[in-house]
Structure formats: C-alpha cells, structure tokens
Short mmCIF file of C-alpha atoms in Angstrom, two decimals:
data_model
loop_
_atom_site.label_atom_id
_atom_site.label_comp_id
_atom_site.label_asym_id
_atom_site.label_seq_id
_atom_site.Cartn_x
_atom_site.Cartn_y
_atom_site.Cartn_z
CA MET X 23 -34.22 -41.62 4.15
CA THR X 24 -33.65 -39.86 0.50
CA ARG X 25 -35.49 -36.85 1.38
CA MET X 26 -32.68 -36.88 4.85
CA VAL X 27 -29.89 -37.19 2.57
CA GLU X 28 -31.10 -33.70 0.31
CA ALA X 29 -31.74 -32.15 2.69
CA ALA X 30 -28.27 -32.56 4.45
CA GLU X 31 -27.31 -31.75 0.51
CA MET X 32 -29.30 -28.40 0.99
CA SER X 33 -27.92 -27.76 4.01
CA ARG X 34 -24.68 -27.96 3.03
CA THR X 35 -24.71 -25.72 -0.68
CA ALA X 36 -26.41 -23.85 2.19
CA ARG X 37 -23.64 -22.68 3.99
CA ARG X 38 -21.34 -22.60 1.32
CA THR X 39 -23.90 -20.42 -0.41
CA SER X 40 -23.68 -18.04 3.01
CA PRO X 41 -20.57 -17.77 4.83
CA PRO X 42 -21.26 -16.66 8.17
CA THR X 43 -20.12 -13.02 8.00
CA TRP X 44 -17.99 -13.42 10.30
CA LEU X 45 -15.50 -15.43 8.40
CA VAL X 46 -16.28 -13.40 5.23
CA VAL X 47 -14.74 -11.03 6.95
CA ALA X 48 -11.55 -12.48 8.59
CA LEU X 49 -10.84 -13.90 5.17
CA THR X 50 -10.60 -10.28 3.37
CA CYS X 51 -9.17 -9.13 6.50
CA ALA X 52 -6.65 -11.95 6.21
CA GLY X 53 -5.88 -10.85 2.24
CA GLN X 54 -5.78 -7.34 2.63
CA PHE X 55 -3.77 -7.90 5.66
CA LEU X 56 -0.77 -10.33 3.69
CA VAL X 57 -0.85 -8.06 0.48
CA VAL X 58 -0.10 -4.50 2.99
CA LEU X 59 2.04 -6.08 4.74
CA ASP X 60 4.19 -7.63 2.14
CA VAL X 61 4.77 -3.29 1.25
CA SER X 62 6.50 -3.15 4.34
CA VAL X 63 7.65 -5.88 6.03
CA VAL X 64 10.68 -6.07 3.48
CA ASN X 65 12.33 -2.90 4.84
CA VAL X 66 13.81 -4.68 8.32
CA ALA X 67 14.94 -7.00 5.59
CA LEU X 68 16.98 -5.33 2.93
CA PRO X 69 20.93 -5.16 5.63
CA SER X 70 20.13 -8.56 5.43
CA MET X 71 19.09 -9.37 1.63
CA ARG X 72 21.73 -6.65 0.91
CA THR X 73 24.78 -9.28 2.40
CA GLY X 74 22.62 -12.59 1.64
CA LEU X 75 22.50 -11.38 -2.37
CA ALA X 76 25.25 -8.78 -2.60
CA LEU X 77 22.42 -6.61 -3.47
CA SER X 78 23.07 -2.50 -4.46
CA GLU X 79 21.81 0.58 -3.45
CA GLN X 80 18.98 0.49 -6.79
CA GLY X 81 18.11 -2.73 -5.73
CA GLN X 82 17.64 -1.93 -2.62
CA GLN X 83 15.62 0.38 -2.97
CA TRP X 84 13.87 -1.60 -5.87
CA VAL X 85 12.79 -4.86 -3.18
CA VAL X 86 10.73 -2.27 -2.11
CA ASN X 87 9.79 -0.56 -5.28
CA ALA X 88 8.88 -3.27 -8.04
CA TYR X 89 6.52 -5.13 -5.62
CA ALA X 90 4.77 -1.00 -5.02
CA ILE X 91 4.58 -0.04 -8.44
CA ALA X 92 2.76 -3.63 -10.20
CA PHE X 93 0.91 -3.74 -6.74
CA ALA X 94 -0.79 0.22 -7.76
CA GLY X 95 -0.24 0.35 -11.77
CA PHE X 96 -2.63 -2.91 -12.14
CA MET X 97 -5.30 -2.54 -8.97
CA LEU X 98 -7.20 -1.03 -10.63
CA LEU X 99 -7.41 -3.40 -13.60
CA GLY X 100 -8.03 -5.73 -10.66
CA GLY X 101 -10.91 -3.90 -9.99
CA ARG X 102 -12.28 -4.21 -12.75
CA ALA X 103 -12.03 -8.40 -13.55
CA GLY X 104 -13.12 -8.75 -10.54
CA ASP X 105 -16.17 -7.28 -12.12
CA LEU X 106 -16.17 -8.84 -15.30
CA TYR X 107 -14.89 -12.15 -14.32
CA GLY X 108 -15.68 -12.85 -10.27
CA ARG X 109 -14.91 -11.66 -7.33
CA LYS X 110 -14.30 -14.54 -5.84
CA ARG X 111 -12.09 -15.61 -9.16
CA MET X 112 -9.91 -13.39 -9.09
CA PHE X 113 -9.76 -13.37 -5.23
CA LEU X 114 -8.64 -16.65 -5.77
CA VAL X 115 -6.09 -16.32 -8.39
CA GLY X 116 -4.41 -13.03 -7.80
CA LEU X 117 -3.79 -15.04 -3.89
CA GLY X 118 -2.11 -17.91 -5.77
CA LEU X 119 0.01 -16.15 -8.03
CA PHE X 120 1.29 -14.77 -4.54
CA THR X 121 1.42 -17.40 -3.04
CA LEU X 122 3.58 -18.45 -5.35
CA ALA X 123 5.83 -15.77 -6.32
CA SER X 124 6.69 -14.98 -2.79
CA LEU X 125 7.97 -18.89 -2.89
CA ALA X 126 9.89 -17.62 -5.64
CA GLY X 127 11.25 -14.99 -4.05
CA GLY X 128 12.21 -16.49 -0.96
CA LEU X 129 14.25 -18.72 -2.96
CA ALA X 130 15.93 -16.64 -4.86
CA GLN X 131 19.59 -16.85 -5.95
CA GLN X 132 20.61 -12.85 -7.06
CA GLU X 133 19.74 -10.18 -7.43
CA TRP X 134 17.12 -10.14 -10.72
CA HIS X 135 15.57 -13.00 -9.23
CA LEU X 136 13.74 -11.08 -5.99
CA LEU X 137 12.97 -8.28 -8.30
CA LEU X 138 11.07 -10.41 -10.56
CA ALA X 139 9.17 -12.26 -7.82
CA ARG X 140 8.55 -8.88 -5.88
CA ALA X 141 6.74 -7.37 -8.97
CA VAL X 142 5.06 -10.98 -9.93
CA GLN X 143 3.58 -10.22 -5.98
CA GLY X 144 2.18 -6.79 -6.90
CA LEU X 145 0.59 -7.84 -9.89
CA GLY X 146 -1.04 -11.10 -7.76
CA ALA X 147 -1.37 -8.31 -4.84
CA ALA X 148 -3.20 -6.22 -7.57
CA VAL X 149 -5.69 -8.49 -8.26
CA LEU X 150 -6.19 -9.09 -4.91
CA ALA X 151 -6.92 -6.46 -2.90
CA PRO X 152 -9.91 -4.79 -5.21
CA SER X 153 -11.22 -7.72 -4.41
CA THR X 154 -11.17 -8.14 -0.73
CA LEU X 155 -13.45 -4.92 -0.26
CA THR X 156 -15.88 -5.75 -2.96
CA ILE X 157 -16.64 -9.24 -1.64
CA LEU X 158 -16.91 -7.82 2.44
CA THR X 159 -19.22 -4.49 1.18
CA ALA X 160 -21.55 -7.51 -0.33
CA SER X 161 -21.39 -9.48 2.02
CA VAL X 162 -22.69 -7.59 4.98
CA PRO X 163 -25.81 -5.50 5.21
CA GLU X 164 -25.94 -1.76 4.28
CA GLY X 165 -25.66 0.16 8.06
CA ALA X 166 -23.95 0.16 11.03
CA ALA X 167 -22.41 -3.57 10.22
CA ARG X 168 -21.04 -2.29 7.44
CA ALA X 169 -19.70 0.39 8.43
CA ARG X 170 -17.44 -1.62 11.39
CA ALA X 171 -16.80 -4.62 8.65
CA ILE X 172 -15.23 -1.64 7.24
CA GLY X 173 -13.58 -0.31 9.88
CA THR X 174 -11.90 -3.86 10.20
CA TRP X 175 -10.56 -4.16 7.21
CA THR X 176 -8.67 0.02 7.11
CA ALA X 177 -8.01 -1.18 10.32
CA VAL X 178 -5.92 -4.66 9.60
CA GLY X 179 -4.54 -2.90 6.21
CA ALA X 180 -3.32 0.30 8.74
CA GLY X 181 -2.15 -2.65 11.30
CA GLY X 182 -0.80 -4.32 8.06
CA GLY X 183 1.69 -2.21 6.61
CA ALA X 184 2.70 -1.02 10.76
CA ALA X 185 3.44 -4.77 11.64
CA GLY X 186 6.48 -5.47 8.87
CA GLY X 187 9.02 -4.02 10.60
CA LEU X 188 8.27 -6.49 13.71
CA VAL X 189 7.64 -9.49 11.79
CA GLY X 190 10.66 -9.05 9.89
CA GLY X 191 12.85 -8.81 12.62
CA LEU X 192 11.30 -11.94 14.15
CA LEU X 193 11.71 -14.00 10.64
CA ILE X 194 15.28 -12.68 10.08
CA GLU X 195 16.61 -12.78 14.57
CA THR X 196 15.24 -16.83 14.19
CA LEU X 197 15.19 -18.05 11.07
CA SER X 198 16.50 -15.80 8.00
CA TRP X 199 15.02 -13.20 5.43
CA ARG X 200 14.18 -15.62 3.15
CA TRP X 201 11.35 -15.96 5.23
CA VAL X 202 10.35 -12.90 5.23
CA LEU X 203 9.07 -14.00 1.79
CA LEU X 204 8.12 -17.88 2.47
CA ILE X 205 5.96 -17.11 5.19
CA ASN X 206 3.67 -16.02 3.06
CA VAL X 207 3.47 -19.62 1.44
CA PRO X 208 1.90 -22.22 4.43
CA VAL X 209 -0.65 -18.74 5.48
CA GLY X 210 -1.60 -17.84 1.76
CA ALA X 211 -2.30 -22.29 1.15
CA VAL X 212 -4.38 -22.03 3.92
CA VAL X 213 -6.41 -18.88 3.28
CA LEU X 214 -6.85 -19.70 -0.19
CA CYS X 215 -8.24 -23.32 0.83
CA ALA X 216 -10.96 -21.37 3.02
CA ALA X 217 -11.82 -19.56 0.56
CA ALA X 218 -12.03 -21.18 -2.06
CA TRP X 219 -14.11 -23.58 0.15
CA PHE X 220 -16.09 -20.75 2.31
CA LEU X 221 -16.43 -17.50 -0.58
CA THR X 222 -19.48 -17.04 -2.68
CA GLU X 223 -19.07 -15.15 -6.31
CA GLY X 224 -20.73 -12.72 -7.63
CA ARG X 225 -19.89 -10.13 -10.16
CA ALA X 226 -21.10 -6.79 -12.10
CA GLY X 227 -19.81 -7.26 -15.56
CA ASP X 228 -21.60 -5.16 -18.27
CA GLY X 229 -20.22 -6.56 -21.00
CA ARG X 230 -17.31 -3.93 -20.90
CA ARG X 231 -13.67 -4.89 -21.66
CA LEU X 232 -10.49 -4.86 -20.24
CA ASP X 233 -8.37 -1.78 -20.12
CA LEU X 234 -4.83 -3.33 -20.99
CA PRO X 235 -3.25 -0.86 -22.39
CA GLY X 236 -4.55 1.99 -20.24
CA ALA X 237 -3.09 -0.37 -17.15
CA LEU X 238 0.41 -1.21 -19.46
CA PHE X 239 0.73 2.44 -20.11
CA VAL X 240 0.77 3.98 -16.74
CA THR X 241 2.50 0.67 -14.79
CA ALA X 242 5.81 1.37 -17.52
CA GLY X 243 5.47 5.22 -17.18
CA LEU X 244 5.35 5.20 -13.95
CA GLY X 245 8.26 2.45 -13.26
CA THR X 246 10.24 4.72 -15.46
CA LEU X 247 9.54 7.40 -13.91
CA ALA X 248 10.89 5.98 -10.69
CA TYR X 249 13.80 4.29 -12.70
CA GLY X 250 14.68 7.26 -14.01
CA ILE X 251 14.19 9.10 -10.36
CA SER X 252 16.82 6.66 -8.84
CA GLN X 253 19.45 7.21 -12.03
CA THR X 254 20.59 10.65 -10.99
CA GLU X 255 21.95 9.42 -7.64
CA ALA X 256 24.98 8.06 -9.20
CA GLU X 257 24.55 9.64 -12.42
CA GLY X 258 23.15 13.48 -11.57
CA TRP X 259 19.81 14.88 -13.27
CA THR X 260 21.64 16.13 -16.76
CA ALA X 261 23.00 12.78 -17.87
CA SER X 262 21.21 10.78 -20.44
CA ALA X 263 21.34 7.93 -18.77
CA THR X 264 18.54 9.90 -16.14
CA LEU X 265 16.89 12.47 -18.88
CA VAL X 266 15.39 9.34 -21.36
CA PRO X 267 13.58 7.34 -18.31
CA LEU X 268 12.42 10.72 -17.68
CA LEU X 269 11.18 11.21 -20.51
CA ALA X 270 9.94 8.17 -21.33
CA GLY X 271 8.49 7.85 -17.73
CA LEU X 272 5.96 11.56 -19.06
CA ALA X 273 5.50 10.17 -22.26
CA LEU X 274 4.12 6.85 -21.73
CA LEU X 275 1.62 8.29 -18.87
CA GLY X 276 1.09 10.90 -21.77
CA LEU X 277 -0.33 8.17 -23.75
CA PHE X 278 -2.18 6.85 -20.79
CA LEU X 279 -3.76 9.83 -20.74
CA VAL X 280 -4.84 9.52 -24.46
CA ALA X 281 -6.08 5.80 -24.24
CA GLU X 282 -7.87 6.30 -21.22
CA ALA X 283 -9.86 9.24 -23.16
CA ARG X 284 -10.43 7.11 -26.36
CA THR X 285 -11.56 3.87 -25.56
CA ALA X 286 -15.02 3.27 -24.30
CA SER X 287 -14.24 1.23 -20.60
CA PRO X 288 -11.39 3.00 -19.23
CA LEU X 289 -9.17 2.53 -16.65
CA MET X 290 -9.62 4.98 -15.28
CA PRO X 291 -12.53 7.07 -15.93
CA LEU X 292 -10.77 11.14 -16.69
CA GLY X 293 -14.24 12.14 -16.06
CA LEU X 294 -14.16 11.45 -11.82
CA LEU X 295 -11.12 13.57 -12.45
CA ARG X 296 -13.84 16.86 -12.72
CA LEU X 297 -15.43 16.12 -9.62
CA ARG X 298 -13.65 18.75 -6.87
CA SER X 299 -13.88 15.44 -4.19
CA VAL X 300 -12.11 13.00 -6.42
CA SER X 301 -9.30 15.06 -7.48
CA SER X 302 -8.23 16.81 -4.26
CA ALA X 303 -8.53 14.10 -2.04
CA ASN X 304 -6.22 12.23 -4.27
CA VAL X 305 -3.84 14.27 -4.74
CA ALA X 306 -3.90 15.15 -0.92
CA MET X 307 -3.72 11.06 -1.02
CA PHE X 308 -0.67 11.38 -3.19
CA LEU X 309 1.30 13.43 -1.17
CA SER X 310 1.08 11.87 1.64
CA GLY X 311 1.09 8.73 0.09
CA SER X 312 5.01 9.78 -1.13
CA ALA X 313 6.23 10.59 2.69
CA MET X 314 4.29 8.23 4.76
CA PHE X 315 5.50 5.75 2.91
CA CYS X 316 9.28 6.29 2.63
CA MET X 317 9.06 6.61 7.15
CA TRP X 318 8.71 2.93 7.76
CA PHE X 319 12.07 2.67 4.87
CA PHE X 320 14.40 5.42 6.52
CA MET X 321 13.45 4.22 9.84
CA THR X 322 14.19 0.84 10.09
CA LEU X 323 17.89 1.30 8.33
CA TYR X 324 18.38 4.39 10.53
CA ALA X 325 18.04 1.88 13.26
CA GLN X 326 20.01 -0.94 11.79
CA ASN X 327 22.55 0.85 10.24
CA VAL X 328 23.93 3.99 12.33
CA LEU X 329 21.53 2.91 15.98
CA GLY X 330 23.15 -0.73 15.34
CA TYR X 331 19.65 -2.57 16.50
CA THR X 332 19.35 -6.24 15.12
CA PRO X 333 15.71 -6.58 12.71
CA LEU X 334 14.15 -7.82 15.80
CA GLU X 335 14.55 -4.52 17.51
CA ALA X 336 14.59 -2.58 15.20
CA GLY X 337 10.78 -4.24 14.36
CA LEU X 338 10.07 -4.11 18.30
CA ALA X 339 11.79 -0.45 18.04
CA LEU X 340 8.47 0.67 15.57
CA VAL X 341 5.82 -1.36 17.25
CA PRO X 342 4.65 1.97 19.02
CA SER X 343 4.29 3.57 15.70
CA SER X 344 2.69 0.51 14.35
CA LEU X 345 -0.58 0.85 17.22
CA ALA X 346 -0.18 5.04 16.19
CA VAL X 347 -1.92 4.42 13.02
CA VAL X 348 -4.08 1.80 14.00
CA LEU X 349 -5.69 4.28 16.87
CA GLY X 350 -5.95 7.04 13.94
CA SER X 351 -7.78 4.99 11.48
CA LYS X 352 -10.05 3.89 14.19
CA LEU X 353 -9.64 7.61 16.23
CA ALA X 354 -11.29 9.05 12.89
CA PRO X 355 -14.83 8.24 12.20
CA ARG X 356 -15.41 8.84 15.45
CA LEU X 357 -14.24 12.54 15.13
CA MET X 358 -15.34 13.45 11.03
CA ARG X 359 -18.85 13.93 11.92
CA PRO X 360 -18.43 16.71 14.75
CA VAL X 361 -15.44 18.35 13.70
CA GLY X 362 -15.60 17.85 10.05
CA THR X 363 -13.98 15.72 7.17
CA ARG X 364 -11.72 17.58 5.70
CA ASN X 365 -10.51 19.25 9.60
CA VAL X 366 -9.45 15.68 11.18
CA ALA X 367 -7.86 15.26 7.61
CA VAL X 368 -6.02 18.63 8.40
CA LEU X 369 -5.78 18.29 12.35
CA GLY X 370 -3.29 14.03 11.32
CA THR X 371 -1.68 15.73 8.48
CA LEU X 372 -0.80 18.32 10.53
CA VAL X 373 0.44 15.69 13.44
CA ALA X 374 2.28 13.53 10.56
CA VAL X 375 4.43 16.77 9.75
CA ALA X 376 5.51 17.08 12.99
CA GLY X 377 6.47 13.91 13.41
CA PHE X 378 9.15 14.68 10.36
CA ALA X 379 10.39 17.76 11.91
CA TRP X 380 11.55 16.57 14.59
CA GLN X 381 12.99 12.77 12.91
CA SER X 382 15.05 15.46 10.58
CA THR X 383 17.24 16.09 14.33
CA MET X 384 17.94 12.42 14.48
CA THR X 385 21.88 11.70 15.57
CA PRO X 386 23.70 9.34 15.30
CA ASP X 387 23.61 9.04 19.07
CA GLY X 388 20.18 9.03 19.17
CA ALA X 389 17.74 7.81 22.39
CA TYR X 390 15.69 6.29 21.16
CA VAL X 391 12.77 7.60 23.31
CA THR X 392 13.67 11.27 21.36
CA ALA X 393 14.98 9.42 17.83
CA VAL X 394 12.32 6.64 17.34
CA LEU X 395 9.34 6.39 19.49
CA CYS X 396 8.00 10.02 20.10
CA PRO X 397 8.26 10.81 16.51
CA GLY X 398 6.94 7.47 15.06
CA VAL X 399 4.78 7.68 17.07
CA LEU X 400 3.76 11.41 15.92
CA MET X 401 4.48 10.22 11.98
CA MET X 402 2.30 7.50 12.15
CA LEU X 403 -0.47 8.29 14.62
CA GLY X 404 -1.07 11.34 11.71
CA ALA X 405 -1.27 9.11 8.66
CA GLY X 406 -4.08 7.32 10.61
CA LEU X 407 -5.81 10.13 11.04
CA ALA X 408 -5.70 11.79 7.88
CA ALA X 409 -6.17 8.30 5.58
CA THR X 410 -9.56 7.65 6.86
CA PRO X 411 -11.26 11.29 5.68
CA LEU X 412 -9.32 11.65 2.51
CA ALA X 413 -10.70 8.02 1.07
CA SER X 414 -14.35 9.55 2.37
CA LEU X 415 -13.88 12.39 1.12
CA ALA X 416 -12.62 10.79 -2.01
CA THR X 417 -15.92 8.31 -2.37
CA SER X 418 -17.80 10.77 -1.19
CA GLY X 419 -18.20 12.88 -5.11
CA ALA X 420 -19.11 9.40 -7.10
CA ALA X 421 -22.07 7.64 -7.95
CA PRO X 422 -22.23 4.69 -6.35
CA GLU X 423 -21.44 2.39 -8.69
CA GLU X 424 -18.24 3.85 -8.96
CA ALA X 425 -17.25 3.61 -5.58
CA GLY X 426 -15.79 0.91 -6.27
CA LEU X 427 -12.94 1.80 -8.84
CA VAL X 428 -12.74 6.13 -6.93
CA SER X 429 -12.14 3.16 -3.84
CA GLY X 430 -8.49 1.85 -6.17
CA LEU X 431 -7.82 5.18 -7.34
CA VAL X 432 -7.01 5.87 -4.06
CA ASN X 433 -5.17 2.90 -3.17
CA THR X 434 -4.03 3.33 -6.84
CA SER X 435 -2.72 7.52 -6.20
CA ARG X 436 -1.80 6.42 -1.91
CA THR X 437 0.45 3.50 -3.08
CA MET X 438 2.05 5.08 -6.30
CA GLY X 439 3.28 8.44 -4.59
CA GLY X 440 4.69 6.33 -1.73
CA SER X 441 6.81 4.12 -4.53
CA LEU X 442 7.54 7.93 -6.90
CA GLY X 443 8.41 8.93 -3.45
CA LEU X 444 10.57 6.64 -2.07
CA ALA X 445 12.38 6.92 -5.78
CA VAL X 446 13.15 11.00 -4.76
CA LEU X 447 13.95 10.77 -1.21
CA SER X 448 15.54 7.77 -1.72
CA THR X 449 18.51 9.82 -4.30
CA VAL X 450 18.37 13.04 -1.72
CA ALA X 451 19.46 10.70 1.25
CA ALA X 452 21.76 9.06 -1.34
CA ALA X 453 23.32 12.80 -2.64
CA ARG X 454 23.93 13.88 1.19
CA SER X 455 25.59 11.10 2.14
CA GLY X 456 27.80 11.45 -0.41
CA GLY X 457 28.68 7.88 -0.58
CA SER X 458 29.34 7.37 2.55
CA ALA X 459 28.29 4.42 4.64
CA THR X 460 29.49 6.32 8.65
CA PRO X 461 26.57 6.99 10.50
CA GLU X 462 27.09 10.35 10.53
CA ALA X 463 27.06 10.34 6.63
CA LEU X 464 24.16 8.08 6.80
CA THR X 465 22.03 10.03 9.51
CA GLU X 466 22.45 13.45 7.50
CA GLY X 467 20.68 11.94 3.80
CA TYR X 468 17.91 10.34 6.34
CA ALA X 469 17.28 13.67 8.54
CA LEU X 470 18.09 15.32 5.50
CA ALA X 471 14.64 13.56 3.54
CA PHE X 472 12.97 13.00 6.51
CA ARG X 473 12.70 17.12 5.60
CA VAL X 474 11.87 17.46 2.45
CA GLY X 475 8.61 14.69 3.24
CA ALA X 476 7.89 17.43 6.62
CA ALA X 477 8.00 20.24 3.70
CA VAL X 478 5.63 17.69 1.04
CA LEU X 479 3.55 17.06 3.71
CA ALA X 480 3.62 20.93 4.20
CA ALA X 481 2.25 21.30 1.04
CA GLY X 482 -0.66 18.77 1.12
CA LEU X 483 -1.53 20.83 4.28
CA VAL X 484 -2.33 23.31 2.58
CA LEU X 485 -3.47 22.20 -0.32
CA MET X 486 -6.05 20.02 1.64
CA TRP X 487 -7.02 23.05 3.92
CA LEU X 488 -7.67 24.83 0.64
CA TRP X 489 -9.27 22.24 -1.90
CA LEU X 490 -10.84 19.23 0.55
CA PRO X 491 -14.26 19.93 0.40
CA ARG X 492 -15.59 20.61 4.36
CA GLN X 493 -17.94 17.66 4.26
CA ALA X 494 -18.18 14.18 3.11
CA ARG X 495 -21.79 14.33 0.51
CA GLN X 496 -23.46 11.28 2.69
CA GLU X 497 -22.74 13.11 6.42
CA GLU X 498 -24.08 16.55 4.82
CA GLY X 499 -27.10 14.48 4.25
#
C-alpha cells in the first residue's frame, strides 16, 4: 500500500513537473493574448470612456499610450528578470499585477485613476510577455514542433491585437466600457491558477543583475518625449510647454545610452546594434509600428465619430481586418524560403502602404466596403506579412544566448514606435481638424494621419530594401 501511495505521489509530481505540451502552449498563448489584446481593446471604448470619465483629448491618447510605453519600456527588464529569478515566477508576478491593475482600471472614478491603472497594467504585461515565449521554447523540442508552437504564439498575438475592436464592442454594448478592463480579472485569475499548478520553473541566471536604471531611463525618456509631442496640439512646437519635455526626453534617452555603455549587465547591449540584421530590422520594426499601431485607433474613431457606428458595429466592421492580420502572419513563413525573407517584408509593407493610401481618401459619408473593409484588410494583411520576416531577420544575426534579448528588443521597437507614432499622428490629426468635432473636420484630420502613415511606411519600405539582409542566417544555412 505504501508503495502504491508513493507511486501515485511520484506520478502526480511527474505530471506537474512535465505538463503536456499542448497545455504549456495554451497557457503561454493565453498570457500573450491578454497583454496584446489590451493594447487595442480600449480603442473602441475611448468615446465611452471620454463620456464616462470626462476624459480630455490628451487623456484619450494616454489611455493607450500609458499602457504601451510602460509595456515596451520595461519589457527587456522583464525578460532579464525571468532569466535571473525564474520564468514561471515572473509569469505569475506579471499576470497577477496585470490582473489587479485591470480591476483598478475598471473601477476608476477619475481620469488619473484610469491612466495610472493602465500604466501599471503595462508594467505587468512587460514582466509577463517575455516569459510566455521563453517558457514555450523551453518546453517544446526544437524542430517542426517548436516552429508550429511559435507560429501559434505569433498568430495568437496578432489575433489579440486585431480582436480588440470586436471584444471591446461586445462588452460595451452588453455591459459598459468598464468591462473592457474588468473582463481581464476572471480570465487572468483562471490562467494564474492553472499556470501556478501546471507550469514548471526554469531560469538561465548567470549572476548578472537587473539593469533597473536603464529601464527607468528609457521608459521615462520615451514617455516624456511622447508627452512633449502631444503638447504640440495645444501649444505649438516652439512653446516652452512643448520644448521642455521634448528636450528632457532626449536627455533621458541620452542618459540611457550612457548607462548601457558603462554597465556590466546592460538592458540593451549596444554591441548588438552593430549587427546589420539586428539594427536594420529594429529600425524597420520601429517605423512599421509607428504607423500600424495607429490604424486601429483612427479606424475605430472614424467608424464611431464620423460614420455613426455603435461600439459593437465598429468592432464587427474590423473583423475582416482582424482575420487578415492572422492570415498574413500564417502566410509569411510559407513565403520566406521561396521568395526571400527581405522580399516578404518589403512585399508586406508595400501592401500596407496601398491600404494606408486608400484609407486616406476617406469621406464623411464613406461606404463600408470602400471606406473601411478593403483598405483595412490591405493594411492588416501587409502588417501580418511584414512582422514575421522582420522578427526572423533580427534574431538570426544574434548569438543563441542572446536570442531572447533580441526578441524583446524587436517587441520594444515595435511598441515604442507605436506609442510615439500615435502621439505624432494624433497631433497631426487634431491640428488639421482645428478643434472642430464636425464629421467633415474629423475626417480631414484622420485622412491626413493615414497619409502621413503611408509616407512613413514608404520610407520604411525603401530602408528595408536597401539595408535588410536578403535572408535570415538560419535559412541561408
């Protein structure tokens, strides 16, 4: 009998030590889906939030940016913490912080309550997100199985960002804007309990310390820079209220570079940027993110503020775009070997440029097919096609032990590009609208934002063609 009990205990321990691969993939993808979803899910809720909490124009923008800047600024630190203190532990800490901040945001009574909660949400996401990929890659054997698992993880991430409009619209129509945040609480609690029970611990600590000063400098610098850009709408480019935060942001970024050059364990080793594949792919990802990130923001505002869609109708209107980005993400790996990694990135960006240019012709009485559906599908199909080859090129140039760090850098470049791009394009749109809230004025502002986005992507396309390596190193072999 004793032996039977011992055998049962050993069996239970083994199950907890080595969970099924499908379960690891499901849990890590669930964590990734939550953090990416919250980048976009609030877009469709912004008009409702503005009414419910009397948000200012800048407040609307910072509901998105507070999350994105904290998310991107602390992501590299979160990845390093996982290496040193345990990836499962950081998964649980990040998800717990994210869930509690979601509860606080859903119960917010004033604008600053909501913005603070969104920033803490972003911090939790930055701790959680790097662990999702490292846990997955450590649990799935190298080869075709891992490639499929990473493909699923990538598609879920893309789908999370794309599904935000539909999820947000459903929650607002059936409940209220608060449930855009509160829905994370029960879902996060379930994932948290399952991860605590089933996931196993793993780390790659090597005695290095966390580069907290580096994370603080880069986050504060980019946040201050984004704030300065947002001030141009009301103050202009030459006012002290604009120039002071712009200069302060640049100074903080300069301090970040100095700190990274001097510390023994930098958050971002500057030597990596000497690799052509890493530097070119990250610059391309930054430019791509600066335009793509804004697509959901302006499309949901256009659908609701100009075309008169309800939040649910706006979410449903963007479902084809959501499917297009998933399709692009799944199609890209199939094209990379026969067509070439760089060429797929260029092709995807070209498709996105066409979509942005088409969207910039929007009118106040635009028809759904020509003003939302077709340009939206082109923009997001291009985004899905371009993201995978850019990430592949970036990670192919680094040593294996730096692959996780470079992956975090790619995500940081894309998210930070989106945050600063949103600040710039929101200012551009508001300046063209001239403070008027008529459908005609708003349409002119949104259209100009899409024209500028098309120009940014066109510049990125040229950069990709001239600077990106033709093929990822692992494919060349």
